[in-house]
Short mmCIF file of N, CA and C and ligand atoms in Angstrom, two decimals:
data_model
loop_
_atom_site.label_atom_id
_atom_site.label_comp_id
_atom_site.label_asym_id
_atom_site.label_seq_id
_atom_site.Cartn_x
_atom_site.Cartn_y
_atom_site.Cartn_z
N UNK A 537 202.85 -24.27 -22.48
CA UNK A 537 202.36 -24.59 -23.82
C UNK A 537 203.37 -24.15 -24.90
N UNK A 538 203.89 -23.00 -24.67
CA UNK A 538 204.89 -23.00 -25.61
C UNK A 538 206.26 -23.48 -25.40
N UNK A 539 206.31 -24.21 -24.42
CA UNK A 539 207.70 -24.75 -24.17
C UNK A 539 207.47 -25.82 -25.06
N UNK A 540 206.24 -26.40 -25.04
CA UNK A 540 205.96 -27.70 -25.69
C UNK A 540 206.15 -27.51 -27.40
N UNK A 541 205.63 -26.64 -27.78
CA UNK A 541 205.64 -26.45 -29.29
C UNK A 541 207.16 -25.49 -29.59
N UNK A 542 208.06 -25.41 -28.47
CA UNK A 542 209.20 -24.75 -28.82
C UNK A 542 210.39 -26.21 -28.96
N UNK A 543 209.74 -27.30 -28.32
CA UNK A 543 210.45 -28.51 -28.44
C UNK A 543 209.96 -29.28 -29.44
N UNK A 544 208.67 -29.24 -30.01
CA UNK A 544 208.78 -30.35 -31.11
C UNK A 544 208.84 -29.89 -32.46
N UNK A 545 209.47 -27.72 -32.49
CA UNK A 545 210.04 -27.21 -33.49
C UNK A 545 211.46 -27.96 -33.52
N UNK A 546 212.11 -27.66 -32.40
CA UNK A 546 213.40 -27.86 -32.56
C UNK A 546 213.68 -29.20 -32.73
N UNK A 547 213.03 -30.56 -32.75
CA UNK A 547 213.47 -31.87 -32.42
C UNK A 547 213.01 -31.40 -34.24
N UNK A 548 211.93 -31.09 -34.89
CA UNK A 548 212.11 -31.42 -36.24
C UNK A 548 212.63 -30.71 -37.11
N UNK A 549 213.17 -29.61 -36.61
CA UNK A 549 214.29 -29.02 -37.52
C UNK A 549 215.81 -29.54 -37.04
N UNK A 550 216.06 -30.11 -36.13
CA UNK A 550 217.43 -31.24 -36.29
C UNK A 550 216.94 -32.71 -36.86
N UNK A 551 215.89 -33.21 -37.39
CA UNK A 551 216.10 -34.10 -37.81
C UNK A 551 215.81 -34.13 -39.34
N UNK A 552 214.99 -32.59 -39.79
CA UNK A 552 215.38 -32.43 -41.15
C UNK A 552 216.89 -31.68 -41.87
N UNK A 553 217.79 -31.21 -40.51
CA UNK A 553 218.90 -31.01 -40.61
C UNK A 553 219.99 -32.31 -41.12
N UNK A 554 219.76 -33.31 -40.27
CA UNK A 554 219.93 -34.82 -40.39
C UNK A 554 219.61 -35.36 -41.91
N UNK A 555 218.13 -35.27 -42.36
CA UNK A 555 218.07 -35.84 -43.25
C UNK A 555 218.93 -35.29 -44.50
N UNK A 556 218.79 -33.73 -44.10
CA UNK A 556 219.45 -32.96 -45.43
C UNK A 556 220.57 -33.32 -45.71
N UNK A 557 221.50 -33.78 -44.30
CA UNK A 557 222.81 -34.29 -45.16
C UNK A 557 222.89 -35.65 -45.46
N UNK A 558 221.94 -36.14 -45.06
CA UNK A 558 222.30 -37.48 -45.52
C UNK A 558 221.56 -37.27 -47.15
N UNK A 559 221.07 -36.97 -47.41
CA UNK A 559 220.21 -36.92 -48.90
C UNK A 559 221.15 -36.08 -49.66
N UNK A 560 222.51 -35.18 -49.02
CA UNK A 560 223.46 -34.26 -50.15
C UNK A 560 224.50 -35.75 -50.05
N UNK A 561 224.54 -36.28 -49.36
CA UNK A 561 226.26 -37.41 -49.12
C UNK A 561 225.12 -38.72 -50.44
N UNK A 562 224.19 -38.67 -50.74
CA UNK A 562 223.19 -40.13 -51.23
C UNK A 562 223.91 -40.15 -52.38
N UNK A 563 223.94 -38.46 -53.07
CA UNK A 563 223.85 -38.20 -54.66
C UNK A 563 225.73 -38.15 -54.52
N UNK A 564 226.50 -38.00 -53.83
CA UNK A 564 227.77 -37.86 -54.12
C UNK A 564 228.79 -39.30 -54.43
N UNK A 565 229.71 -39.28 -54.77
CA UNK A 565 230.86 -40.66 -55.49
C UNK A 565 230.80 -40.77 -54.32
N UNK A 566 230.86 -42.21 -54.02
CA UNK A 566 231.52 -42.75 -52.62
C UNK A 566 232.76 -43.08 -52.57
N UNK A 567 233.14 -42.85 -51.43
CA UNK A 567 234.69 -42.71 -50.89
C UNK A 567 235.62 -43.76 -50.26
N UNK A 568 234.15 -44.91 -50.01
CA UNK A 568 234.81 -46.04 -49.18
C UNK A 568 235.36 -46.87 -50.37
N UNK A 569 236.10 -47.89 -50.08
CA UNK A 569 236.77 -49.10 -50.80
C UNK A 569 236.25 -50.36 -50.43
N UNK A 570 236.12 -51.27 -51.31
CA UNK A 570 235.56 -52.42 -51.08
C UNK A 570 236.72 -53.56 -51.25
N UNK A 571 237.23 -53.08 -49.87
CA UNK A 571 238.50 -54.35 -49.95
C UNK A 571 238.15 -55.61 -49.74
N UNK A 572 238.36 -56.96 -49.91
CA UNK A 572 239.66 -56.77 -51.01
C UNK A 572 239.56 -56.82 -52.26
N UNK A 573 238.07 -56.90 -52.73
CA UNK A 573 238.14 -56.98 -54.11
C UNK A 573 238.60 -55.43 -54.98
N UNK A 574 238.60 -54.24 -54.26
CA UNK A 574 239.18 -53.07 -54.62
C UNK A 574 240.61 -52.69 -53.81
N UNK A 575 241.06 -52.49 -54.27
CA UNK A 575 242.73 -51.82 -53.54
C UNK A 575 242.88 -50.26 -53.83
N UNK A 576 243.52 -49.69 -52.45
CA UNK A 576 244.00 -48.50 -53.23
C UNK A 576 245.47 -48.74 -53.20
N UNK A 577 246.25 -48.16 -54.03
CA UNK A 577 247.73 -48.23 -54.30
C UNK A 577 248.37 -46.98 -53.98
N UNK A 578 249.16 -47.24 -53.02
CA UNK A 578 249.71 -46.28 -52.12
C UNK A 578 250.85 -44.97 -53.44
N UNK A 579 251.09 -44.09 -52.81
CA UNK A 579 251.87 -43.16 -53.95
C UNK A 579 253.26 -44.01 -53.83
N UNK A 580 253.73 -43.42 -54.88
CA UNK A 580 255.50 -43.94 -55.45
C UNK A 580 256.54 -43.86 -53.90
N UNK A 581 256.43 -43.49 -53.13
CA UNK A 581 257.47 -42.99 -52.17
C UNK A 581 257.44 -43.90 -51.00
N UNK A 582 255.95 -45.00 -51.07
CA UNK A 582 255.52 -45.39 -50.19
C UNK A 582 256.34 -46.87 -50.07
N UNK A 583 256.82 -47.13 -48.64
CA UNK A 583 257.85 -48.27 -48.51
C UNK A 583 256.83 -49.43 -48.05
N UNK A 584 257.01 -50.25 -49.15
CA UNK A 584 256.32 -51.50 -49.27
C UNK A 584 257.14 -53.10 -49.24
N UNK A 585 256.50 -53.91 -49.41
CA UNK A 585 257.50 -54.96 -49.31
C UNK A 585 258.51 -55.33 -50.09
N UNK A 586 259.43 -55.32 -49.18
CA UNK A 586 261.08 -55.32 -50.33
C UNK A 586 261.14 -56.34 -51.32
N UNK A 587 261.74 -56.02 -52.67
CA UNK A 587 261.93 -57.15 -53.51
C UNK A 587 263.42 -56.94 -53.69
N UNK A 588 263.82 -58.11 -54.44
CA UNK A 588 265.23 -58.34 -54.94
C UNK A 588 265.41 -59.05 -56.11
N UNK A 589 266.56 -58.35 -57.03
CA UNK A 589 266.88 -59.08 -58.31
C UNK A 589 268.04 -59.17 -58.21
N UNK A 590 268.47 -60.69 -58.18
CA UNK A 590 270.08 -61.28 -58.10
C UNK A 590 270.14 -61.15 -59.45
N UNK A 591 269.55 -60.99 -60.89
CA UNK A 591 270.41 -60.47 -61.90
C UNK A 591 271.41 -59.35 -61.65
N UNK A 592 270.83 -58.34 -60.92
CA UNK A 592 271.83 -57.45 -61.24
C UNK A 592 272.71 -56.72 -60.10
N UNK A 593 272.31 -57.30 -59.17
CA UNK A 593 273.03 -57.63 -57.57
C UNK A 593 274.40 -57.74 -57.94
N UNK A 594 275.09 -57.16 -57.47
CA UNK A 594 276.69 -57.13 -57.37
C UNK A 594 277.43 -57.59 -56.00
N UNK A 595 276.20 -58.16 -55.26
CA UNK A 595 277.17 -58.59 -54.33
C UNK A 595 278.00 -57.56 -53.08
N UNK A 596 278.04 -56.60 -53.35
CA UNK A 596 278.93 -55.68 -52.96
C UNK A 596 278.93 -55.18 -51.26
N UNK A 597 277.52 -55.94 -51.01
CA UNK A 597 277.29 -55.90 -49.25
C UNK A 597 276.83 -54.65 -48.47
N UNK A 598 276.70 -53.50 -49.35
CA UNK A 598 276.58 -52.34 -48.81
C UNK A 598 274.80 -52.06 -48.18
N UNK A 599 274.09 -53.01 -48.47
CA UNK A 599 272.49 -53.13 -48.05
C UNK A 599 272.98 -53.66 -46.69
N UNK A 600 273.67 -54.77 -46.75
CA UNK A 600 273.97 -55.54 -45.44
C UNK A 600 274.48 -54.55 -44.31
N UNK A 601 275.42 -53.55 -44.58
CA UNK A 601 276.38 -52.34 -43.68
C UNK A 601 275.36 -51.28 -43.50
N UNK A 602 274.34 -51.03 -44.30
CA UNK A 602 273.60 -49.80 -44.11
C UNK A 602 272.67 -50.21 -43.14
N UNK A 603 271.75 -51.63 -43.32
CA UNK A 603 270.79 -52.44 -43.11
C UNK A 603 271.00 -51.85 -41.07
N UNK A 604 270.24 -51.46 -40.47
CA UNK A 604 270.21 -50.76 -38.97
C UNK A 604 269.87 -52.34 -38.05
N UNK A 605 269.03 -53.11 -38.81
CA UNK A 605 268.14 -53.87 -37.87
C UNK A 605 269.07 -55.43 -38.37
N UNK A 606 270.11 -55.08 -38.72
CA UNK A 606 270.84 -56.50 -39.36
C UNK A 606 269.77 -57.49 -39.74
N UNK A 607 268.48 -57.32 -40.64
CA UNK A 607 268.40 -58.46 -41.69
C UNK A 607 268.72 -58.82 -42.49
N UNK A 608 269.59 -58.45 -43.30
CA UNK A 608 269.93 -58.62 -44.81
C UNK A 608 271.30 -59.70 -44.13
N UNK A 609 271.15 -60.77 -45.20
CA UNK A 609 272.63 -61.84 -45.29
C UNK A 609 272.69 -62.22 -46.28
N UNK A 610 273.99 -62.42 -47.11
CA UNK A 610 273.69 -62.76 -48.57
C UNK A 610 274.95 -63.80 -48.66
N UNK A 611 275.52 -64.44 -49.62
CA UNK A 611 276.20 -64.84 -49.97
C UNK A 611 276.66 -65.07 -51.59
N UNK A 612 278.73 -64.69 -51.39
CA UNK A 612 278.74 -64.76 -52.88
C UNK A 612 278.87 -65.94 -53.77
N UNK A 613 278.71 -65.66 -54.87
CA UNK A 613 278.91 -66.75 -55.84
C UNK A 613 280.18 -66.77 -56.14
N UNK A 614 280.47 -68.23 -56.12
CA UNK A 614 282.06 -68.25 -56.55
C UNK A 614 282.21 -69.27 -57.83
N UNK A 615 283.34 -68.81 -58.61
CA UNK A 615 283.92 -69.69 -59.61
C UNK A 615 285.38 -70.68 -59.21
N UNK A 616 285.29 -71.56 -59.86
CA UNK A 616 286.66 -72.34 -59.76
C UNK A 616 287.95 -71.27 -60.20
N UNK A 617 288.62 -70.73 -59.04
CA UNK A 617 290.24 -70.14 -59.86
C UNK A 617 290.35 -70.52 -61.50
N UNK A 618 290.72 -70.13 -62.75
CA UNK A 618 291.48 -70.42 -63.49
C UNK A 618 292.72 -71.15 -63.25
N UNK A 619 293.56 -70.11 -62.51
CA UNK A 619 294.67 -71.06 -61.96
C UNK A 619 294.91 -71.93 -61.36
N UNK A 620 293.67 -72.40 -60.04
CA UNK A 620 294.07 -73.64 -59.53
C UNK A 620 292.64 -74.09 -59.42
N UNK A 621 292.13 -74.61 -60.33
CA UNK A 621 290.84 -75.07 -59.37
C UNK A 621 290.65 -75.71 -58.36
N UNK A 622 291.43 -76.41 -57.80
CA UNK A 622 291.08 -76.61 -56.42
C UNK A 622 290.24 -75.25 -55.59
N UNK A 623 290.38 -74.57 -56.06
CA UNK A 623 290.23 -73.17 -54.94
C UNK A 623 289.57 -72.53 -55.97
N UNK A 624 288.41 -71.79 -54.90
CA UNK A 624 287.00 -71.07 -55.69
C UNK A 624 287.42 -69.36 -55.48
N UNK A 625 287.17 -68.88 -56.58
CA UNK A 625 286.88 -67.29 -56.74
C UNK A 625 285.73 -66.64 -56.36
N UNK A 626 285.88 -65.49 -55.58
CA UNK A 626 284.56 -64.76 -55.76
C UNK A 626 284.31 -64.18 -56.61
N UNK A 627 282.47 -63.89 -57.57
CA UNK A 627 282.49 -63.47 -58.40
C UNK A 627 281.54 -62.01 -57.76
N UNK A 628 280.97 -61.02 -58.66
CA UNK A 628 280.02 -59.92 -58.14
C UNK A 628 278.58 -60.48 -58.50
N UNK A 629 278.39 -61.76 -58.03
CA UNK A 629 276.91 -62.02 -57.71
C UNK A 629 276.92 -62.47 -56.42
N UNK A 630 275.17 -62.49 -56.60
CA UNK A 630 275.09 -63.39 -55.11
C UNK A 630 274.66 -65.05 -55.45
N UNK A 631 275.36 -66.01 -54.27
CA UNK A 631 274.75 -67.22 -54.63
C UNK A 631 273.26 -66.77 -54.19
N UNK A 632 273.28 -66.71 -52.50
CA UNK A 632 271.64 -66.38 -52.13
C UNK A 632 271.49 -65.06 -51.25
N UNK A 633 270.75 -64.58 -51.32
CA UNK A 633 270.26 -63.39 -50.46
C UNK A 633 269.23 -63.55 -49.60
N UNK A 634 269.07 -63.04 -48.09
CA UNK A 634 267.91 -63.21 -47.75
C UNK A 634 267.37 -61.92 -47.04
N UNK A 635 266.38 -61.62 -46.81
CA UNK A 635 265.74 -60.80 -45.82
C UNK A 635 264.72 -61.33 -44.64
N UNK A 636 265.27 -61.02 -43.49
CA UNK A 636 263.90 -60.94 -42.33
C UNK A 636 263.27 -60.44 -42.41
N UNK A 637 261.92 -60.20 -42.72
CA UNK A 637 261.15 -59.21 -42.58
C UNK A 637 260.37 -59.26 -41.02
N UNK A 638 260.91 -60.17 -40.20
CA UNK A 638 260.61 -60.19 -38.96
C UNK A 638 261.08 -59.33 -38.42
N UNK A 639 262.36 -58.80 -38.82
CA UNK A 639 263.26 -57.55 -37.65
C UNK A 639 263.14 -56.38 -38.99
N UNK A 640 263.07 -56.41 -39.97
CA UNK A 640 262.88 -55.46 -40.55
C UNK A 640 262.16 -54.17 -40.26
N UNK A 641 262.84 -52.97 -40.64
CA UNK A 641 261.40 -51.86 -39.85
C UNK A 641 261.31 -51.03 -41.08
N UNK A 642 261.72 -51.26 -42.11
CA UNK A 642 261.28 -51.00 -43.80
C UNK A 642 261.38 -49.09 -43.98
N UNK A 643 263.12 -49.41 -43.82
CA UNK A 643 263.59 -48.02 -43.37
C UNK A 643 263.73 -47.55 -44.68
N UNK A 644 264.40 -48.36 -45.92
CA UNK A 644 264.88 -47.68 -47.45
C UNK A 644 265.84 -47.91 -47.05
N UNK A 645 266.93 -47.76 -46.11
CA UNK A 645 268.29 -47.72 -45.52
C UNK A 645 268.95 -48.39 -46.96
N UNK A 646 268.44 -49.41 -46.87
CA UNK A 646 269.34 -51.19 -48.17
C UNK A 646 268.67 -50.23 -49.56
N UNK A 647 267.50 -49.88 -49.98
CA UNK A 647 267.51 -49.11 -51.25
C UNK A 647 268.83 -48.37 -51.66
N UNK A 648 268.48 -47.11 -50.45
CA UNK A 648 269.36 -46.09 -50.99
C UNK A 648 270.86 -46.58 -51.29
N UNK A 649 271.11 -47.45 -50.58
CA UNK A 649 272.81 -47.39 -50.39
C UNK A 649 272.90 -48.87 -51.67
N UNK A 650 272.27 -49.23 -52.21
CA UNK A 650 272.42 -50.28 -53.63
C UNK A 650 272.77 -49.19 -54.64
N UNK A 651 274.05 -49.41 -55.28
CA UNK A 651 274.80 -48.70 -56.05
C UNK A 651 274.08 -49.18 -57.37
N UNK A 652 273.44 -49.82 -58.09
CA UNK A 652 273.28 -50.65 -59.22
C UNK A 652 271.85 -49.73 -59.80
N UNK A 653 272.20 -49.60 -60.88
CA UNK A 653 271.07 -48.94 -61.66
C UNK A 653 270.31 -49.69 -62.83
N UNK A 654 268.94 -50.31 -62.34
CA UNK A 654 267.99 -50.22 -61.19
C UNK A 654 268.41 -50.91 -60.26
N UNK A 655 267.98 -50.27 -58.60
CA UNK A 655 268.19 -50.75 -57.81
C UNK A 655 267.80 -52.43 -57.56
N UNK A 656 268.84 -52.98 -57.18
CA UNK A 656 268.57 -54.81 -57.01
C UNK A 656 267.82 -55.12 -55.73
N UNK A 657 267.78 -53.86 -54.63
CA UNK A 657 267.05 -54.23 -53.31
C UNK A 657 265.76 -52.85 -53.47
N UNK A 658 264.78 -52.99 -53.67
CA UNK A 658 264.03 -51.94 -53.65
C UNK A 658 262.25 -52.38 -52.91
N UNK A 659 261.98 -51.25 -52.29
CA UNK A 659 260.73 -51.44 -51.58
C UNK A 659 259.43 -51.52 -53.00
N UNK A 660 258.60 -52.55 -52.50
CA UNK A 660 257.36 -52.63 -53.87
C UNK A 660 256.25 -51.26 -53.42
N UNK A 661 255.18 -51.62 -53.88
CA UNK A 661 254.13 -50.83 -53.14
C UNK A 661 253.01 -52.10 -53.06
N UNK A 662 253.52 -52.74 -52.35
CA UNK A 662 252.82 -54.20 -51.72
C UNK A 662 253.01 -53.75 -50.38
N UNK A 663 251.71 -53.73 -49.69
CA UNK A 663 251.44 -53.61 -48.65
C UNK A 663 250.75 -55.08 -47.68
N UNK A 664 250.28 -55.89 -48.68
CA UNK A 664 249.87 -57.18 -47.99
C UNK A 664 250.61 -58.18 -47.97
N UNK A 665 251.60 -57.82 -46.61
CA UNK A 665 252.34 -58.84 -46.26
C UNK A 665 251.59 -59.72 -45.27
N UNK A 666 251.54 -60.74 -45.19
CA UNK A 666 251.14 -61.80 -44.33
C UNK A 666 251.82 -62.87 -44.46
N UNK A 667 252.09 -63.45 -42.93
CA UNK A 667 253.00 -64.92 -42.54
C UNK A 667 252.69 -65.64 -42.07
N UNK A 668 252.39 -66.96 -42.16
CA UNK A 668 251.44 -67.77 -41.46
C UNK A 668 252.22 -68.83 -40.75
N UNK A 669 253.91 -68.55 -40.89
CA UNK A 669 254.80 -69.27 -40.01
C UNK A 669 255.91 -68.12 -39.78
N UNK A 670 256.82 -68.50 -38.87
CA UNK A 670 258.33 -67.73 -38.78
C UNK A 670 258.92 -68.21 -40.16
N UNK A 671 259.21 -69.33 -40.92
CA UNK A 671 259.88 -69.55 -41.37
C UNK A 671 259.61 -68.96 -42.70
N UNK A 672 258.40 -68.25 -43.31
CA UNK A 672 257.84 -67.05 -43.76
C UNK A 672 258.44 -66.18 -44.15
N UNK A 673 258.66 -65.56 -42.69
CA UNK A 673 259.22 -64.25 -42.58
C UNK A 673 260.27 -64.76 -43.35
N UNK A 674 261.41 -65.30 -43.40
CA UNK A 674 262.69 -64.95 -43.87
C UNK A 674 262.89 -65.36 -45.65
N UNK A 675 262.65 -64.25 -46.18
CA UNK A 675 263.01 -64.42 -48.03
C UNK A 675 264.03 -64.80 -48.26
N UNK A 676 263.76 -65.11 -49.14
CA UNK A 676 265.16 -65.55 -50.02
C UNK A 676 265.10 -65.64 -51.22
N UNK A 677 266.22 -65.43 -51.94
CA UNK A 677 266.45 -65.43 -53.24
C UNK A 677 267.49 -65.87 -54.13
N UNK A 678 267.54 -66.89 -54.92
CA UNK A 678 268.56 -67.16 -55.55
C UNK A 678 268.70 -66.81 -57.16
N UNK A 679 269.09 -67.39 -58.01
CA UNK A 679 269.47 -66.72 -59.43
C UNK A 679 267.98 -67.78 -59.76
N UNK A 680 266.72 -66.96 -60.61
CA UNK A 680 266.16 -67.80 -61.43
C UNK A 680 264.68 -67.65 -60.18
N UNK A 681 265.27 -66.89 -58.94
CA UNK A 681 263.20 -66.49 -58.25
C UNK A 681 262.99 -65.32 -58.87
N UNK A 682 261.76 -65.45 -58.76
CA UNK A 682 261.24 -64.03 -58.96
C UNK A 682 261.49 -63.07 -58.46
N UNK A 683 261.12 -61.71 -58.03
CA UNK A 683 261.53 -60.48 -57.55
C UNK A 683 260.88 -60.88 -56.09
N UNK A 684 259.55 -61.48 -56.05
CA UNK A 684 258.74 -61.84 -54.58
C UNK A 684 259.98 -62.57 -53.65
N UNK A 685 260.37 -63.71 -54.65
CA UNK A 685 261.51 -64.37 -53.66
C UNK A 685 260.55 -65.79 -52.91
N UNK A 686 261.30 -66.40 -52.24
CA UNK A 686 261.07 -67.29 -51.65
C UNK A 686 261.27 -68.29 -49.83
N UNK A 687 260.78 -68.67 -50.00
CA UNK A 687 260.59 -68.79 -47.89
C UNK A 687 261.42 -70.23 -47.77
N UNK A 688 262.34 -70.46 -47.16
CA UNK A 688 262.48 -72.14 -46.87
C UNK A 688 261.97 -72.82 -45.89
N UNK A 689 261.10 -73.50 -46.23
CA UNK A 689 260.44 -74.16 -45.06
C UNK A 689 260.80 -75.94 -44.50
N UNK A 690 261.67 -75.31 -43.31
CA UNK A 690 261.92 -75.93 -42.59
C UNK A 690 261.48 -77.75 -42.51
N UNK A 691 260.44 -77.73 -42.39
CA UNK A 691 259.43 -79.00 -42.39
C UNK A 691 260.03 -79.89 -43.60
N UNK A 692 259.74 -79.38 -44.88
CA UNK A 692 259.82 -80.17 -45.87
C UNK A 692 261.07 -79.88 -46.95
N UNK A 693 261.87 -79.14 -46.28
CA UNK A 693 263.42 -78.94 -46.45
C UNK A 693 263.03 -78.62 -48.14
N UNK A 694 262.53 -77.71 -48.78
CA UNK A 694 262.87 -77.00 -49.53
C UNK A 694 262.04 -75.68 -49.77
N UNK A 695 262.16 -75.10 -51.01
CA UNK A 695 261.91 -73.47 -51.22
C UNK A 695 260.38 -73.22 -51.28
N UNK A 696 259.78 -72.09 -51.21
CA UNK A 696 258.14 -72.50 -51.45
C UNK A 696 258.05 -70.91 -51.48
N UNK A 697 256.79 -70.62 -52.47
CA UNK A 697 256.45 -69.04 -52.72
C UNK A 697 255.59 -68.89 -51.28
N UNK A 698 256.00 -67.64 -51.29
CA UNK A 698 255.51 -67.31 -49.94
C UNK A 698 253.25 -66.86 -50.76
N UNK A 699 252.64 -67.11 -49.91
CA UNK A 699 251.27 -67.56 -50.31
C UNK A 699 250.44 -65.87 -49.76
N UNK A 700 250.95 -65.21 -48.61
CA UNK A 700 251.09 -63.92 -47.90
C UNK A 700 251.32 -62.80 -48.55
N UNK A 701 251.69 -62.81 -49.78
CA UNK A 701 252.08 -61.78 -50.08
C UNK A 701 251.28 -61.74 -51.59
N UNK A 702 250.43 -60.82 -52.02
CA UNK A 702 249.48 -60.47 -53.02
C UNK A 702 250.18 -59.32 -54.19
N UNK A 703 250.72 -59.63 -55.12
CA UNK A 703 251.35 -58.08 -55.65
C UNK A 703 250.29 -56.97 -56.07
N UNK A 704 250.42 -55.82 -55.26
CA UNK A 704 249.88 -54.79 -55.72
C UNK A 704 249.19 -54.17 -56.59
N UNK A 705 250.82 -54.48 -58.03
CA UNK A 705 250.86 -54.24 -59.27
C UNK A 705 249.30 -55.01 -60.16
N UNK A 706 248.50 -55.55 -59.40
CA UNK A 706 248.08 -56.62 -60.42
C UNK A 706 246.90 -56.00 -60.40
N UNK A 707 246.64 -54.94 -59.50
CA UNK A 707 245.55 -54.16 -59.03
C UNK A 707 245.30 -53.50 -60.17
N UNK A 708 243.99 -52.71 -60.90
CA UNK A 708 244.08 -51.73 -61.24
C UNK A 708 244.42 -50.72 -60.29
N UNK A 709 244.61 -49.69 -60.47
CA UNK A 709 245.37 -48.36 -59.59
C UNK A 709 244.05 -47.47 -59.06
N UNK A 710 243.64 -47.19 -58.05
CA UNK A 710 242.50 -46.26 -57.63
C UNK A 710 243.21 -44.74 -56.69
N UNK A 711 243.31 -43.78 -57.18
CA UNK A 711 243.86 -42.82 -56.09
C UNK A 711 243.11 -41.95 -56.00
S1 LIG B 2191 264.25 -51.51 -45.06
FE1 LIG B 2191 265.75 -50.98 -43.45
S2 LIG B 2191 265.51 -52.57 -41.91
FE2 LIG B 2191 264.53 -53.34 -43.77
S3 LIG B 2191 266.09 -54.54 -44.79
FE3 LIG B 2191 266.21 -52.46 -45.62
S4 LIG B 2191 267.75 -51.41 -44.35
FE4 LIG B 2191 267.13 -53.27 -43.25
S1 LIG B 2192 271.36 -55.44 -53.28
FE1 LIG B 2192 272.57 -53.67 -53.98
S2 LIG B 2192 273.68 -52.99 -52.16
FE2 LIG B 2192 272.96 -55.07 -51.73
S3 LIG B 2192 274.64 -56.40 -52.30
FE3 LIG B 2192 273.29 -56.25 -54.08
S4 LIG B 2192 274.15 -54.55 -55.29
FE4 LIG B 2192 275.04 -54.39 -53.24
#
């Protein structure tokens, strides 16, 4: 007999144990996020999807030499010689730049080593990358894209904003 009333003490003092915390967590801020209509935005340090500005790109190749996973390929812009135009000059831009983000492993490697102040290759804090082809993956950028850049798709032989990629920035900020 008292085993019996020593068990249906204890079954209801763990389930007013139970209720008690759930009734202290009722009254507190909640913690979850309601993605995607809420974002949280990762801190400043956090390596996100790379952007690029051929304004101020110098060309200089040193993202390409640092770059571990060889994505980065760029090419320069050239002028007609003064002296002979027949024959083109290189200038310190780029015609186009691109990145894989297929082999990419979004080291900073191409940040750090961009000599140009502000950096022309720098990680966003865009975390929603998505590709819905290979031909996706590979950015590109010429004089006059945006910092997002652009995909060439194969199929219909020209440039197209990549549709995968959401900027961050547009978020309000939750931390
Ligand atoms: S983050 Fe690293 S792997 Fe990606 S492009 Fe830059 S250097 Fe290459
Ligand atoms: S992004 Fe920076 S490191 Fe790369 S070529 Fe341009 S200036 Fe040089």
């Amino acid at each position: 007999m008292i085993d019996y009333f020593k068990t249906i003490f204890s079954a209801t003092s763990a389930t007013c144990q139970g209720l008690w915390i759930t009734l202290k967590y009722m009254f507190k801020p909640s913690i979850t996020v309601q993605y995607p209509t809420e974002k949280l935005v990762p801190y400043e340090k956090f390596r996100g999807a790379l952007l690029f500005d051929a304004e101020t790109c110098i060309s200089c190749n040193l993202c390409v030499k640092a770059c571990p996973s060889v994505c980065i390929a760029l090419e320069n812009a050239t002028v007609p010689d003064p002296k002979n135009p027949a024959l083109k000059k290189k200038v310190a831009k780029v015609d186009w730049y691109s990145i894989d983000f297929g082999k990419c492993n979004f080291c900073r490697l191409c940040e750090e080593s961009c000599p140009t102040k502000p950096k022309s290759v720098w990680h966003s804090l865009d975390y929603e990358l998505v590709f819905f082809n290979r031909d996706e993956m590979v950015r590109c950028w010429k004089a006059g894209f945006s910092f997002i850049g652009k995909y060439w798709d194969r199929k219909t032989k020209e440039f197209k904003a990549p549709a995968g990629q959401i900027s961050i920035h547009e978020v309000a900020p939750r931390r």
